[in-house]
PDB file of C-alpha atoms in Angstrom:
ATOM      1  CA  ILE A   1      42.740  98.678 -88.575  1.00  0.00           C
ATOM      2  CA  PRO A   2      43.319  95.243 -87.113  1.00  0.00           C
ATOM      3  CA  ALA A   3      43.592  95.747 -83.361  1.00  0.00           C
ATOM      4  CA  PRO A   4      42.665  93.797 -80.225  1.00  0.00           C
ATOM      5  CA  GLU A   5      38.956  93.416 -79.519  1.00  0.00           C
ATOM      6  CA  ILE A   6      37.673  96.161 -77.228  1.00  0.00           C
ATOM      7  CA  LEU A   7      35.919  94.798 -74.142  1.00  0.00           C
ATOM      8  CA  PHE A   8      35.306  98.044 -72.275  1.00  0.00           C
ATOM      9  CA  TYR A   9      35.894 101.760 -72.681  1.00  0.00           C
ATOM     10  CA  GLY A  10      34.997 104.477 -70.222  1.00  0.00           C
ATOM     11  CA  GLU A  11      35.983 108.062 -69.625  1.00  0.00           C
ATOM     12  CA  ARG A  12      35.238 110.804 -67.175  1.00  0.00           C
ATOM     13  CA  MET A  13      36.205 114.371 -66.455  1.00  0.00           C
ATOM     14  CA  ALA A  14      38.110 114.773 -63.178  1.00  0.00           C
ATOM     15  CA  TYR A  15      39.796 117.953 -61.991  1.00  0.00           C
ATOM     16  CA  GLY A  16      39.581 119.429 -65.484  1.00  0.00           C
ATOM     17  CA  ASN A  17      41.252 116.427 -67.135  1.00  0.00           C
ATOM     18  CA  ILE A  18      39.816 113.581 -69.141  1.00  0.00           C
ATOM     19  CA  GLN A  19      40.550 110.211 -67.576  1.00  0.00           C
ATOM     20  CA  ALA A  20      39.979 107.104 -69.653  1.00  0.00           C
ATOM     21  CA  VAL A  21      40.263 103.365 -69.341  1.00  0.00           C
ATOM     22  CA  LEU A  22      40.332 100.821 -72.149  1.00  0.00           C
ATOM     23  CA  ALA A  23      40.212  97.058 -71.683  1.00  0.00           C
ATOM     24  CA  VAL A  24      40.933  94.765 -74.623  1.00  0.00           C
ATOM     25  CA  ARG A  25      40.918  91.029 -75.131  1.00  0.00           C
ATOM     26  CA  PHE A  26      44.301  89.364 -74.620  1.00  0.00           C
ATOM     27  CA  LEU A  27      45.973  88.518 -77.925  1.00  0.00           C
ATOM     28  CA  GLU A  28      46.164  84.783 -77.316  1.00  0.00           C
ATOM     29  CA  GLY A  29      48.759  83.130 -79.540  1.00  0.00           C
ATOM     30  CA  TYR A  30      50.192  86.440 -80.815  1.00  0.00           C
ATOM     31  CA  ARG A  31      53.795  87.539 -80.406  1.00  0.00           C
ATOM     32  CA  SER A  32      55.288  90.986 -80.814  1.00  0.00           C
ATOM     33  CA  LEU A  33      57.380  91.556 -83.912  1.00  0.00           C
ATOM     34  CA  ASP A  34      60.348  92.285 -81.635  1.00  0.00           C
ATOM     35  CA  ASP A  35      59.858  88.903 -79.986  1.00  0.00           C
ATOM     36  CA  ILE A  36      59.597  87.123 -83.332  1.00  0.00           C
ATOM     37  CA  PHE A  37      62.829  88.671 -84.565  1.00  0.00           C
ATOM     38  CA  SER A  38      64.655  88.114 -81.265  1.00  0.00           C
ATOM     39  CA  ASP A  39      65.200  84.527 -82.423  1.00  0.00           C
ATOM     40  CA  PRO A  40      64.916  84.489 -86.229  1.00  0.00           C
ATOM     41  CA  GLY A  41      66.428  80.993 -86.332  1.00  0.00           C
ATOM     42  CA  GLU A  42      63.104  79.749 -85.000  1.00  0.00           C
ATOM     43  CA  TRP A  43      61.516  80.506 -88.388  1.00  0.00           C
ATOM     44  CA  ASN A  44      62.304  79.250 -91.857  1.00  0.00           C
ATOM     45  CA  ASN A  45      62.973  81.879 -94.532  1.00  0.00           C
ATOM     46  CA  GLN A  46      59.582  81.443 -96.178  1.00  0.00           C
ATOM     47  CA  LYS A  47      57.700  81.985 -92.898  1.00  0.00           C
ATOM     48  CA  LEU A  48      59.790  85.095 -92.112  1.00  0.00           C
ATOM     49  CA  LYS A  49      58.960  86.474 -95.569  1.00  0.00           C
ATOM     50  CA  GLU A  50      55.244  85.821 -94.926  1.00  0.00           C
ATOM     51  CA  ILE A  51      55.449  87.624 -91.569  1.00  0.00           C
ATOM     52  CA  ILE A  52      57.266  90.595 -93.092  1.00  0.00           C
ATOM     53  CA  ASP A  53      54.843  90.782 -96.014  1.00  0.00           C
ATOM     54  CA  SER A  54      51.791  90.637 -93.733  1.00  0.00           C
ATOM     55  CA  VAL A  55      53.140  93.417 -91.522  1.00  0.00           C
ATOM     56  CA  ALA A  56      54.071  95.536 -94.548  1.00  0.00           C
ATOM     57  CA  THR A  57      50.560  95.055 -95.955  1.00  0.00           C
ATOM     58  CA  ILE A  58      48.872  96.312 -92.773  1.00  0.00           C
ATOM     59  CA  VAL A  59      51.249  99.261 -92.360  1.00  0.00           C
ATOM     60  CA  ALA A  60      50.769 100.209 -96.030  1.00  0.00           C
ATOM     61  CA  GLN A  61      46.972 100.033 -95.638  1.00  0.00           C
ATOM     62  CA  VAL A  62      47.106 102.296 -92.583  1.00  0.00           C
ATOM     63  CA  HIS A  63      49.344 104.783 -94.390  1.00  0.00           C
ATOM     64  CA  SER A  64      47.271 104.648 -97.588  1.00  0.00           C
ATOM     65  CA  SER A  65      44.346 105.790 -95.456  1.00  0.00           C
ATOM     66  CA  ARG A  66      46.522 108.791 -94.504  1.00  0.00           C
ATOM     67  CA  LEU A  67      46.827 107.599 -90.923  1.00  0.00           C
ATOM     68  CA  GLN A  68      50.070 107.904 -88.992  1.00  0.00           C
ATOM     69  CA  HIS A  69      50.458 105.410 -86.147  1.00  0.00           C
ATOM     70  CA  GLY A  70      52.619 107.806 -84.176  1.00  0.00           C
ATOM     71  CA  CYS A  71      54.699 105.229 -82.300  1.00  0.00           C
ATOM     72  CA  LEU A  72      55.149 102.316 -84.681  1.00  0.00           C
ATOM     73  CA  TYR A  73      57.593  99.991 -82.959  1.00  0.00           C
ATOM     74  CA  GLY A  74      58.032  96.236 -83.136  1.00  0.00           C
ATOM     75  CA  LYS A  75      56.605  95.919 -79.634  1.00  0.00           C
ATOM     76  CA  HIS A  76      53.350  97.506 -80.910  1.00  0.00           C
ATOM     77  CA  ILE A  77      52.927  95.048 -83.793  1.00  0.00           C
ATOM     78  CA  PHE A  78      51.602  91.609 -82.884  1.00  0.00           C
ATOM     79  CA  VAL A  79      51.567  88.616 -85.198  1.00  0.00           C
ATOM     80  CA  LYS A  80      49.881  85.254 -84.935  1.00  0.00           C
ATOM     81  CA  VAL A  81      51.713  82.730 -87.056  1.00  0.00           C
ATOM     82  CA  SER A  82      50.075  79.497 -88.124  1.00  0.00           C
ATOM     83  CA  GLU A  83      51.234  76.606 -90.250  1.00  0.00           C
ATOM     84  CA  ILE A  84      48.674  77.420 -92.936  1.00  0.00           C
ATOM     85  CA  GLY A  85      47.447  80.762 -94.144  1.00  0.00           C
ATOM     86  CA  SER A  86      48.906  84.221 -93.852  1.00  0.00           C
ATOM     87  CA  PRO A  87      50.086  85.524 -90.499  1.00  0.00           C
ATOM     88  CA  ASP A  88      47.459  87.602 -88.672  1.00  0.00           C
ATOM     89  CA  VAL A  89      48.694  91.082 -87.683  1.00  0.00           C
ATOM     90  CA  ARG A  90      47.288  93.340 -84.943  1.00  0.00           C
ATOM     91  CA  LEU A  91      48.421  96.848 -83.996  1.00  0.00           C
ATOM     92  CA  ILE A  92      48.284  98.207 -80.465  1.00  0.00           C
ATOM     93  CA  ASP A  93      48.788 101.652 -78.884  1.00  0.00           C
ATOM     94  CA  LEU A  94      46.678 103.488 -81.436  1.00  0.00           C
ATOM     95  CA  GLU A  95      46.016 106.483 -79.170  1.00  0.00           C
ATOM     96  CA  LYS A  96      48.656 108.578 -80.947  1.00  0.00           C
ATOM     97  CA  MET A  97      47.242 107.826 -84.389  1.00  0.00           C
ATOM     98  CA  ARG A  98      46.547 110.956 -86.427  1.00  0.00           C
ATOM     99  CA  ILE A  99      45.262 111.842 -89.874  1.00  0.00           C
ATOM    100  CA  ARG A 100      47.972 113.422 -92.026  1.00  0.00           C
ATOM    101  CA  LEU A 101      47.889 114.780 -95.557  1.00  0.00           C
ATOM    102  CA  SER A 102      51.192 113.476 -96.872  1.00  0.00           C
ATOM    103  CA  ARG A 103      51.685 109.737 -97.132  1.00  0.00           C
ATOM    104  CA  PHE A 104      55.374 110.417 -97.648  1.00  0.00           C
ATOM    105  CA  SER A 105      55.735 112.236 -94.310  1.00  0.00           C
ATOM    106  CA  ILE A 106      53.646 109.515 -92.633  1.00  0.00           C
ATOM    107  CA  ALA A 107      55.995 106.864 -93.997  1.00  0.00           C
ATOM    108  CA  ILE A 108      59.123 108.784 -92.981  1.00  0.00           C
ATOM    109  CA  HIS A 109      57.804 109.211 -89.433  1.00  0.00           C
ATOM    110  CA  ASP A 110      56.421 105.727 -88.814  1.00  0.00           C
ATOM    111  CA  LEU A 111      59.012 103.722 -90.736  1.00  0.00           C
ATOM    112  CA  GLY A 112      61.809 105.804 -89.275  1.00  0.00           C
ATOM    113  CA  ALA A 113      60.561 104.988 -85.777  1.00  0.00           C
ATOM    114  CA  LEU A 114      60.186 101.308 -86.674  1.00  0.00           C
ATOM    115  CA  PHE A 115      63.673 101.149 -88.139  1.00  0.00           C
ATOM    116  CA  ARG A 116      65.384 102.971 -85.273  1.00  0.00           C
ATOM    117  CA  ARG A 117      64.222 100.337 -82.809  1.00  0.00           C
ATOM    118  CA  ALA A 118      64.248  97.317 -85.115  1.00  0.00           C
ATOM    119  CA  LYS A 119      66.313  94.329 -84.110  1.00  0.00           C
ATOM    120  CA  TRP A 120      65.623  92.502 -87.323  1.00  0.00           C
ATOM    121  CA  PRO A 121      67.864  90.233 -89.373  1.00  0.00           C
ATOM    122  CA  ARG A 122      69.820  92.111 -92.042  1.00  0.00           C
ATOM    123  CA  ASP A 123      67.657  91.239 -95.015  1.00  0.00           C
ATOM    124  CA  ALA A 124      64.325  91.617 -93.204  1.00  0.00           C
ATOM    125  CA  TRP A 125      64.295  95.421 -93.397  1.00  0.00           C
ATOM    126  CA  SER A 126      64.985  95.425 -97.162  1.00  0.00           C
ATOM    127  CA  LEU A 127      62.230  92.845 -97.691  1.00  0.00           C
ATOM    128  CA  PHE A 128      59.860  94.933 -95.577  1.00  0.00           C
ATOM    129  CA  LEU A 129      60.552  98.117 -97.565  1.00  0.00           C
ATOM    130  CA  GLN A 130      60.112  96.376-100.898  1.00  0.00           C
ATOM    131  CA  SER A 131      56.809  94.870 -99.812  1.00  0.00           C
ATOM    132  CA  TYR A 132      55.616  98.109 -98.191  1.00  0.00           C
ATOM    133  CA  LEU A 133      56.411 100.241-101.253  1.00  0.00           C
ATOM    134  CA  SER A 134      54.674  97.836-103.620  1.00  0.00           C
ATOM    135  CA  LYS A 135      51.487  98.001-101.523  1.00  0.00           C
ATOM    136  CA  ALA A 136      51.458 101.612-100.342  1.00  0.00           C
ATOM    137  CA  GLY A 137      50.599 103.146-103.717  1.00  0.00           C
ATOM    138  CA  LEU A 138      53.357 105.709-103.309  1.00  0.00           C
ATOM    139  CA  LYS A 139      54.345 107.748-106.337  1.00  0.00           C
ATOM    140  CA  SER A 140      57.755 108.500-107.838  1.00  0.00           C
ATOM    141  CA  LYS A 141      58.903 110.911-105.105  1.00  0.00           C
ATOM    142  CA  GLU A 142      58.516 108.117-102.612  1.00  0.00           C
ATOM    143  CA  LYS A 143      61.494 106.396-104.197  1.00  0.00           C
ATOM    144  CA  ARG A 144      63.367 108.893-102.018  1.00  0.00           C
ATOM    145  CA  LEU A 145      61.903 107.065 -99.027  1.00  0.00           C
ATOM    146  CA  TYR A 146      63.482 103.806-100.099  1.00  0.00           C
ATOM    147  CA  LYS A 147      66.779 105.519-100.760  1.00  0.00           C
ATOM    148  CA  ALA A 148      66.766 107.433 -97.448  1.00  0.00           C
ATOM    149  CA  LEU A 149      65.802 104.418 -95.370  1.00  0.00           C
ATOM    150  CA  GLY A 150      68.148 102.215 -97.396  1.00  0.00           C
ATOM    151  CA  GLU A 151      71.028 104.522 -96.489  1.00  0.00           C
ATOM    152  CA  LYS A 152      70.064 104.170 -92.820  1.00  0.00           C
ATOM    153  CA  ILE A 153      70.190 100.392 -93.230  1.00  0.00           C
ATOM    154  CA  GLU A 154      73.704 100.554 -94.638  1.00  0.00           C
ATOM    155  CA  LYS A 155      74.883 102.849 -91.835  1.00  0.00           C
ATOM    156  CA  LYS A 156      73.433 100.470 -89.248  1.00  0.00           C
ATOM    157  CA  ARG A 157      75.128  97.481 -90.911  1.00  0.00           C
ATOM    158  CA  ILE A 158      78.493  99.237 -90.803  1.00  0.00           C
ATOM    159  CA  LYS A 159      78.273  99.905 -87.044  1.00  0.00           C
TER     160      LYS A 159
END
């Protein structure tokens, strides 16, 4: 899972509770997905598609490994965009990540959380779902995922 580089980790038991500290390297040159989509006019359509595709690829890889992020929000997805090459994606706040058996339930949970807080341009969510589904290796029942999340998109557009 692409995440920030760990510089230090330590834990101790205090008063019957585990206390832990984690220090990671600052993600120099990265911006949160929320920040990127706060001003979509800053990006041309091709670059936005590359960003969306790169994020969908990482999320699909995580889910294909039967891992649920647990709190997948745009502020927990960081992207470094360059003029050449694919955008580099890093995930943060992995402490709630869990192994799950059903990729479908993983997708419903994580993508539902991502969508509920997304402040993306209208077409970005549809592009994300298309890219995600093509990479996630989901079977026929997962077409329900696209339909269910697609209906949420339409409801959000109407509001």
